[in-house]
Amino acid sequence: MLSWTGWLFALAAAIFATILAAAANQPMLQMAAAAAVSLAIALLAIRDHGKLRNAGGPPSAVASSTARYLALLWGWAALTLLITYLFIIQQHWAEWWQFFLGFAFAAVASLGFSAMLDRDRAAGNTDLTLVKFGRVLLQAQLLGMVAGVVSLFVDGKFPRAETYADWAGCNIFFFGALAIAAISLDALRSPAHA
């Protein structure tokens, strides 16, 4: 598990890699950066889940880890959109701020959920209702990510040429959604009870 310094460094590096590629106005390079960041976060989460399962960690530990990694992904997406569309891309995309707010809310909510689980575990409690609620949220989120990925293809928004103002956002949406789906699926492999 990463320390807070590690989390902040990972978030900063992920944002930097993605906005640097957007600044070059190279959709394929930015797409590769978004894919690499998303894949790295998903693999770290899945590895952390495996370690927790192998060590016999309680379901709340896996749920907390899942929420932290999801917060990292949501936070990366939100801050990358904010920086990209305020400072990098000169094309006007009117809806970027709505996605930023939604992603930022999801990041904060995920961190809050993780903190609740950690607090209970530190007090020697395991709130199975909270763990089960988290699983329901993961299932809903998984369905949402699948619907989002399908809609990007149906609407012709992935892959997106740089002639469209939302090209960078669509790359972030696509690969972020795949990573969230992978993390959610792996977390759902864990039992909801000890």
PDB file of C-alpha atoms in Angstrom:
ATOM      1  CA  MET A   1       0.000   0.000   0.000  1.00  0.00           C
ATOM      2  CA  LEU A   2       1.325   3.424  -0.928  1.00  0.00           C
ATOM      3  CA  SER A   3       1.931   6.173   1.628  1.00  0.00           C
ATOM      4  CA  TRP A   4       0.188   9.540   1.211  1.00  0.00           C
ATOM      5  CA  THR A   5       3.397  10.887  -0.293  1.00  0.00           C
ATOM      6  CA  GLY A   6       3.421   7.978  -2.738  1.00  0.00           C
ATOM      7  CA  TRP A   7      -0.218   8.604  -3.639  1.00  0.00           C
ATOM      8  CA  LEU A   8       0.396  12.296  -4.287  1.00  0.00           C
ATOM      9  CA  PHE A   9       3.533  11.571  -6.311  1.00  0.00           C
ATOM     10  CA  ALA A  10       1.665   8.950  -8.380  1.00  0.00           C
ATOM     11  CA  LEU A  11      -1.184  11.380  -8.995  1.00  0.00           C
ATOM     12  CA  ALA A  12       1.172  14.204 -10.007  1.00  0.00           C
ATOM     13  CA  ALA A  13       3.168  11.935 -12.347  1.00  0.00           C
ATOM     14  CA  ALA A  14      -0.016  10.601 -13.952  1.00  0.00           C
ATOM     15  CA  ILE A  15      -1.391  14.093 -14.523  1.00  0.00           C
ATOM     16  CA  PHE A  16       1.937  15.364 -15.857  1.00  0.00           C
ATOM     17  CA  ALA A  17       2.306  12.493 -18.348  1.00  0.00           C
ATOM     18  CA  THR A  18      -1.196  12.983 -19.711  1.00  0.00           C
ATOM     19  CA  ILE A  19      -1.143  16.782 -19.987  1.00  0.00           C
ATOM     20  CA  LEU A  20       2.332  16.790 -21.535  1.00  0.00           C
ATOM     21  CA  ALA A  21       1.030  14.593 -24.353  1.00  0.00           C
ATOM     22  CA  ALA A  22      -2.041  16.837 -24.747  1.00  0.00           C
ATOM     23  CA  ALA A  23       0.216  19.905 -24.891  1.00  0.00           C
ATOM     24  CA  ALA A  24       2.003  18.325 -27.850  1.00  0.00           C
ATOM     25  CA  ASN A  25      -1.431  18.258 -29.578  1.00  0.00           C
ATOM     26  CA  GLN A  26      -0.883  14.593 -30.379  1.00  0.00           C
ATOM     27  CA  PRO A  27      -4.077  12.584 -29.755  1.00  0.00           C
ATOM     28  CA  MET A  28      -2.310   9.236 -30.224  1.00  0.00           C
ATOM     29  CA  LEU A  29       0.451  10.178 -27.768  1.00  0.00           C
ATOM     30  CA  GLN A  30      -2.083  11.476 -25.253  1.00  0.00           C
ATOM     31  CA  MET A  31      -4.124   8.310 -25.814  1.00  0.00           C
ATOM     32  CA  ALA A  32      -1.040   6.203 -25.058  1.00  0.00           C
ATOM     33  CA  ALA A  33      -0.351   8.244 -21.916  1.00  0.00           C
ATOM     34  CA  ALA A  34      -3.954   7.864 -20.709  1.00  0.00           C
ATOM     35  CA  ALA A  35      -3.777   4.129 -21.423  1.00  0.00           C
ATOM     36  CA  ALA A  36      -0.458   3.734 -19.591  1.00  0.00           C
ATOM     37  CA  VAL A  37      -1.653   5.672 -16.532  1.00  0.00           C
ATOM     38  CA  SER A  38      -4.937   3.760 -16.373  1.00  0.00           C
ATOM     39  CA  LEU A  39      -3.227   0.405 -16.829  1.00  0.00           C
ATOM     40  CA  ALA A  40      -0.615   1.166 -14.168  1.00  0.00           C
ATOM     41  CA  ILE A  41      -3.244   2.172 -11.593  1.00  0.00           C
ATOM     42  CA  ALA A  42      -5.391  -0.875 -12.391  1.00  0.00           C
ATOM     43  CA  LEU A  43      -2.415  -3.243 -12.081  1.00  0.00           C
ATOM     44  CA  LEU A  44      -1.361  -1.669  -8.768  1.00  0.00           C
ATOM     45  CA  ALA A  45      -4.889  -2.054  -7.406  1.00  0.00           C
ATOM     46  CA  ILE A  46      -5.179  -5.671  -8.530  1.00  0.00           C
ATOM     47  CA  ARG A  47      -1.761  -6.469  -7.051  1.00  0.00           C
ATOM     48  CA  ASP A  48      -2.784  -4.839  -3.767  1.00  0.00           C
ATOM     49  CA  HIS A  49      -6.035  -6.837  -3.737  1.00  0.00           C
ATOM     50  CA  GLY A  50      -4.072 -10.048  -4.252  1.00  0.00           C
ATOM     51  CA  LYS A  51      -1.695  -9.258  -1.394  1.00  0.00           C
ATOM     52  CA  LEU A  52      -4.602  -8.520   0.928  1.00  0.00           C
ATOM     53  CA  ARG A  53      -6.407 -11.732  -0.041  1.00  0.00           C
ATOM     54  CA  ASN A  54      -3.260 -13.854   0.333  1.00  0.00           C
ATOM     55  CA  ALA A  55      -2.589 -12.353   3.759  1.00  0.00           C
ATOM     56  CA  GLY A  56      -6.136 -13.192   4.849  1.00  0.00           C
ATOM     57  CA  GLY A  57      -7.142  -9.547   5.070  1.00  0.00           C
ATOM     58  CA  PRO A  58     -10.750  -8.791   5.967  1.00  0.00           C
ATOM     59  CA  PRO A  59     -13.224  -7.796   3.255  1.00  0.00           C
ATOM     60  CA  SER A  60     -13.146  -4.229   4.555  1.00  0.00           C
ATOM     61  CA  ALA A  61      -9.403  -4.033   3.781  1.00  0.00           C
ATOM     62  CA  VAL A  62      -9.994  -4.982   0.136  1.00  0.00           C
ATOM     63  CA  ALA A  63     -12.944  -2.579  -0.043  1.00  0.00           C
ATOM     64  CA  SER A  64     -10.834   0.240   1.401  1.00  0.00           C
ATOM     65  CA  SER A  65      -7.971  -0.466  -0.999  1.00  0.00           C
ATOM     66  CA  THR A  66     -10.418  -0.518  -3.899  1.00  0.00           C
ATOM     67  CA  ALA A  67     -11.887   2.825  -2.895  1.00  0.00           C
ATOM     68  CA  ARG A  68      -8.418   4.416  -2.631  1.00  0.00           C
ATOM     69  CA  TYR A  69      -7.376   3.243  -6.088  1.00  0.00           C
ATOM     70  CA  LEU A  70     -10.696   4.377  -7.540  1.00  0.00           C
ATOM     71  CA  ALA A  71     -10.149   7.768  -5.887  1.00  0.00           C
ATOM     72  CA  LEU A  72      -6.726   7.910  -7.547  1.00  0.00           C
ATOM     73  CA  LEU A  73      -8.267   7.216 -10.960  1.00  0.00           C
ATOM     74  CA  TRP A  74     -11.162   9.638 -10.500  1.00  0.00           C
ATOM     75  CA  GLY A  75      -8.775  12.286  -9.155  1.00  0.00           C
ATOM     76  CA  TRP A  76      -6.393  11.814 -12.081  1.00  0.00           C
ATOM     77  CA  ALA A  77      -9.258  12.164 -14.553  1.00  0.00           C
ATOM     78  CA  ALA A  78     -10.693  15.245 -12.826  1.00  0.00           C
ATOM     79  CA  LEU A  79      -7.423  17.137 -12.431  1.00  0.00           C
ATOM     80  CA  THR A  80      -6.186  16.190 -15.889  1.00  0.00           C
ATOM     81  CA  LEU A  81      -9.399  17.531 -17.434  1.00  0.00           C
ATOM     82  CA  LEU A  82      -9.146  20.709 -15.375  1.00  0.00           C
ATOM     83  CA  ILE A  83      -5.543  21.451 -16.345  1.00  0.00           C
ATOM     84  CA  THR A  84      -5.955  20.318 -19.947  1.00  0.00           C
ATOM     85  CA  TYR A  85      -9.024  22.406 -20.697  1.00  0.00           C
ATOM     86  CA  LEU A  86      -8.054  25.482 -18.674  1.00  0.00           C
ATOM     87  CA  PHE A  87      -4.418  25.761 -19.743  1.00  0.00           C
ATOM     88  CA  ILE A  88      -3.440  23.358 -22.533  1.00  0.00           C
ATOM     89  CA  ILE A  89      -6.020  22.905 -25.269  1.00  0.00           C
ATOM     90  CA  GLN A  90      -7.089  26.142 -26.890  1.00  0.00           C
ATOM     91  CA  GLN A  91     -10.247  24.653 -28.416  1.00  0.00           C
ATOM     92  CA  HIS A  92     -13.428  25.402 -26.478  1.00  0.00           C
ATOM     93  CA  TRP A  93     -15.258  22.381 -25.039  1.00  0.00           C
ATOM     94  CA  ALA A  94     -18.180  23.702 -23.010  1.00  0.00           C
ATOM     95  CA  GLU A  95     -18.895  20.515 -21.041  1.00  0.00           C
ATOM     96  CA  TRP A  96     -15.423  19.821 -19.590  1.00  0.00           C
ATOM     97  CA  TRP A  97     -16.202  21.449 -16.238  1.00  0.00           C
ATOM     98  CA  GLN A  98     -19.273  19.252 -15.696  1.00  0.00           C
ATOM     99  CA  PHE A  99     -17.152  16.143 -16.091  1.00  0.00           C
ATOM    100  CA  PHE A 100     -14.499  17.672 -13.857  1.00  0.00           C
ATOM    101  CA  LEU A 101     -17.050  18.242 -11.066  1.00  0.00           C
ATOM    102  CA  GLY A 102     -18.492  14.733 -11.413  1.00  0.00           C
ATOM    103  CA  PHE A 103     -15.077  13.088 -11.377  1.00  0.00           C
ATOM    104  CA  ALA A 104     -13.895  15.245  -8.456  1.00  0.00           C
ATOM    105  CA  PHE A 105     -17.007  14.285  -6.480  1.00  0.00           C
ATOM    106  CA  ALA A 106     -16.385  10.592  -7.207  1.00  0.00           C
ATOM    107  CA  ALA A 107     -12.752  10.955  -6.058  1.00  0.00           C
ATOM    108  CA  VAL A 108     -13.717  12.643  -2.786  1.00  0.00           C
ATOM    109  CA  ALA A 109     -16.560  10.165  -2.153  1.00  0.00           C
ATOM    110  CA  SER A 110     -14.191   7.237  -2.770  1.00  0.00           C
ATOM    111  CA  LEU A 111     -11.634   8.670  -0.336  1.00  0.00           C
ATOM    112  CA  GLY A 112     -14.358   9.217   2.247  1.00  0.00           C
ATOM    113  CA  PHE A 113     -15.589   5.646   1.864  1.00  0.00           C
ATOM    114  CA  SER A 114     -12.048   4.320   2.259  1.00  0.00           C
ATOM    115  CA  ALA A 115     -11.530   6.464   5.376  1.00  0.00           C
ATOM    116  CA  MET A 116     -14.756   5.133   6.957  1.00  0.00           C
ATOM    117  CA  LEU A 117     -13.672   1.545   6.384  1.00  0.00           C
ATOM    118  CA  ASP A 118     -10.172   2.222   7.720  1.00  0.00           C
ATOM    119  CA  ARG A 119     -11.541   3.981  10.802  1.00  0.00           C
ATOM    120  CA  ASP A 120     -13.833   1.045  11.595  1.00  0.00           C
ATOM    121  CA  ARG A 121     -11.026  -1.461  11.113  1.00  0.00           C
ATOM    122  CA  ALA A 122      -8.669   0.577  13.328  1.00  0.00           C
ATOM    123  CA  ALA A 123     -11.343   0.477  16.049  1.00  0.00           C
ATOM    124  CA  GLY A 124     -11.508  -3.314  15.709  1.00  0.00           C
ATOM    125  CA  ASN A 125     -14.859  -3.317  13.911  1.00  0.00           C
ATOM    126  CA  THR A 126     -15.914  -4.547  10.503  1.00  0.00           C
ATOM    127  CA  ASP A 127     -19.128  -3.017   9.225  1.00  0.00           C
ATOM    128  CA  LEU A 128     -20.345  -5.726   6.853  1.00  0.00           C
ATOM    129  CA  THR A 129     -23.308  -3.556   5.841  1.00  0.00           C
ATOM    130  CA  LEU A 130     -20.879  -0.887   4.666  1.00  0.00           C
ATOM    131  CA  VAL A 131     -18.810  -3.509   2.793  1.00  0.00           C
ATOM    132  CA  LYS A 132     -21.964  -4.879   1.127  1.00  0.00           C
ATOM    133  CA  PHE A 133     -23.070  -1.345   0.230  1.00  0.00           C
ATOM    134  CA  GLY A 134     -19.647  -0.806  -1.336  1.00  0.00           C
ATOM    135  CA  ARG A 135     -20.115  -3.942  -3.425  1.00  0.00           C
ATOM    136  CA  VAL A 136     -23.476  -2.664  -4.687  1.00  0.00           C
ATOM    137  CA  LEU A 137     -21.814   0.633  -5.623  1.00  0.00           C
ATOM    138  CA  LEU A 138     -19.026  -1.288  -7.398  1.00  0.00           C
ATOM    139  CA  GLN A 139     -21.574  -3.284  -9.391  1.00  0.00           C
ATOM    140  CA  ALA A 140     -23.428  -0.112 -10.396  1.00  0.00           C
ATOM    141  CA  GLN A 141     -20.149   1.593 -11.267  1.00  0.00           C
ATOM    142  CA  LEU A 142     -19.085  -1.397 -13.357  1.00  0.00           C
ATOM    143  CA  LEU A 143     -22.318  -1.238 -15.345  1.00  0.00           C
ATOM    144  CA  GLY A 144     -21.839   2.510 -15.779  1.00  0.00           C
ATOM    145  CA  MET A 145     -18.299   2.050 -17.085  1.00  0.00           C
ATOM    146  CA  VAL A 146     -19.411  -0.602 -19.586  1.00  0.00           C
ATOM    147  CA  ALA A 147     -22.223   1.688 -20.770  1.00  0.00           C
ATOM    148  CA  GLY A 148     -19.775   4.591 -21.029  1.00  0.00           C
ATOM    149  CA  VAL A 149     -17.275   2.648 -23.127  1.00  0.00           C
ATOM    150  CA  VAL A 150     -20.022   1.355 -25.426  1.00  0.00           C
ATOM    151  CA  SER A 151     -21.463   4.865 -25.824  1.00  0.00           C
ATOM    152  CA  LEU A 152     -18.063   6.264 -26.833  1.00  0.00           C
ATOM    153  CA  PHE A 153     -17.987   3.808 -29.737  1.00  0.00           C
ATOM    154  CA  VAL A 154     -21.663   4.235 -30.646  1.00  0.00           C
ATOM    155  CA  ASP A 155     -21.329   8.029 -30.687  1.00  0.00           C
ATOM    156  CA  GLY A 156     -18.086   7.859 -32.688  1.00  0.00           C
ATOM    157  CA  LYS A 157     -16.126   9.566 -29.901  1.00  0.00           C
ATOM    158  CA  PHE A 158     -13.356   7.013 -29.610  1.00  0.00           C
ATOM    159  CA  PRO A 159     -10.871   7.299 -31.093  1.00  0.00           C
ATOM    160  CA  ARG A 160     -11.326  11.030 -31.566  1.00  0.00           C
ATOM    161  CA  ALA A 161      -9.411  13.299 -33.973  1.00  0.00           C
ATOM    162  CA  GLU A 162      -7.877  16.538 -32.680  1.00  0.00           C
ATOM    163  CA  THR A 163     -10.342  18.518 -34.795  1.00  0.00           C
ATOM    164  CA  TYR A 164     -12.860  17.913 -31.995  1.00  0.00           C
ATOM    165  CA  ALA A 165     -12.348  19.866 -28.771  1.00  0.00           C
ATOM    166  CA  ASP A 166     -13.194  16.874 -26.580  1.00  0.00           C
ATOM    167  CA  TRP A 167     -10.528  14.539 -28.018  1.00  0.00           C
ATOM    168  CA  ALA A 168      -8.359  14.564 -24.889  1.00  0.00           C
ATOM    169  CA  GLY A 169     -11.354  14.064 -22.619  1.00  0.00           C
ATOM    170  CA  CYS A 170     -12.595  11.107 -24.653  1.00  0.00           C
ATOM    171  CA  ASN A 171      -9.214   9.372 -24.290  1.00  0.00           C
ATOM    172  CA  ILE A 172      -9.293   9.916 -20.529  1.00  0.00           C
ATOM    173  CA  PHE A 173     -12.896   8.683 -20.338  1.00  0.00           C
ATOM    174  CA  PHE A 174     -12.208   5.537 -22.336  1.00  0.00           C
ATOM    175  CA  PHE A 175      -9.100   4.306 -20.562  1.00  0.00           C
ATOM    176  CA  GLY A 176     -10.220   5.516 -17.147  1.00  0.00           C
ATOM    177  CA  ALA A 177     -13.485   3.600 -17.561  1.00  0.00           C
ATOM    178  CA  LEU A 178     -11.615   0.436 -18.538  1.00  0.00           C
ATOM    179  CA  ALA A 179      -9.361   0.726 -15.481  1.00  0.00           C
ATOM    180  CA  ILE A 180     -12.295   1.372 -13.150  1.00  0.00           C
ATOM    181  CA  ALA A 181     -14.082  -1.648 -14.601  1.00  0.00           C
ATOM    182  CA  ALA A 182     -10.991  -3.861 -14.137  1.00  0.00           C
ATOM    183  CA  ILE A 183     -10.482  -2.734 -10.526  1.00  0.00           C
ATOM    184  CA  SER A 184     -14.180  -3.200  -9.768  1.00  0.00           C
ATOM    185  CA  LEU A 185     -14.269  -6.682 -11.285  1.00  0.00           C
ATOM    186  CA  ASP A 186     -11.205  -7.759  -9.335  1.00  0.00           C
ATOM    187  CA  ALA A 187     -12.603  -6.347  -6.072  1.00  0.00           C
ATOM    188  CA  LEU A 188     -15.880  -8.173  -6.609  1.00  0.00           C
ATOM    189  CA  ARG A 189     -13.935 -11.459  -6.601  1.00  0.00           C
ATOM    190  CA  SER A 190     -13.377 -10.956  -2.872  1.00  0.00           C
ATOM    191  CA  PRO A 191     -16.077 -12.281  -0.506  1.00  0.00           C
ATOM    192  CA  ALA A 192     -18.327  -9.747   1.186  1.00  0.00           C
ATOM    193  CA  HIS A 193     -17.868 -11.442   4.550  1.00  0.00           C
ATOM    194  CA  ALA A 194     -15.039 -12.920   6.557  1.00  0.00           C
TER     195      ALA A 194
END
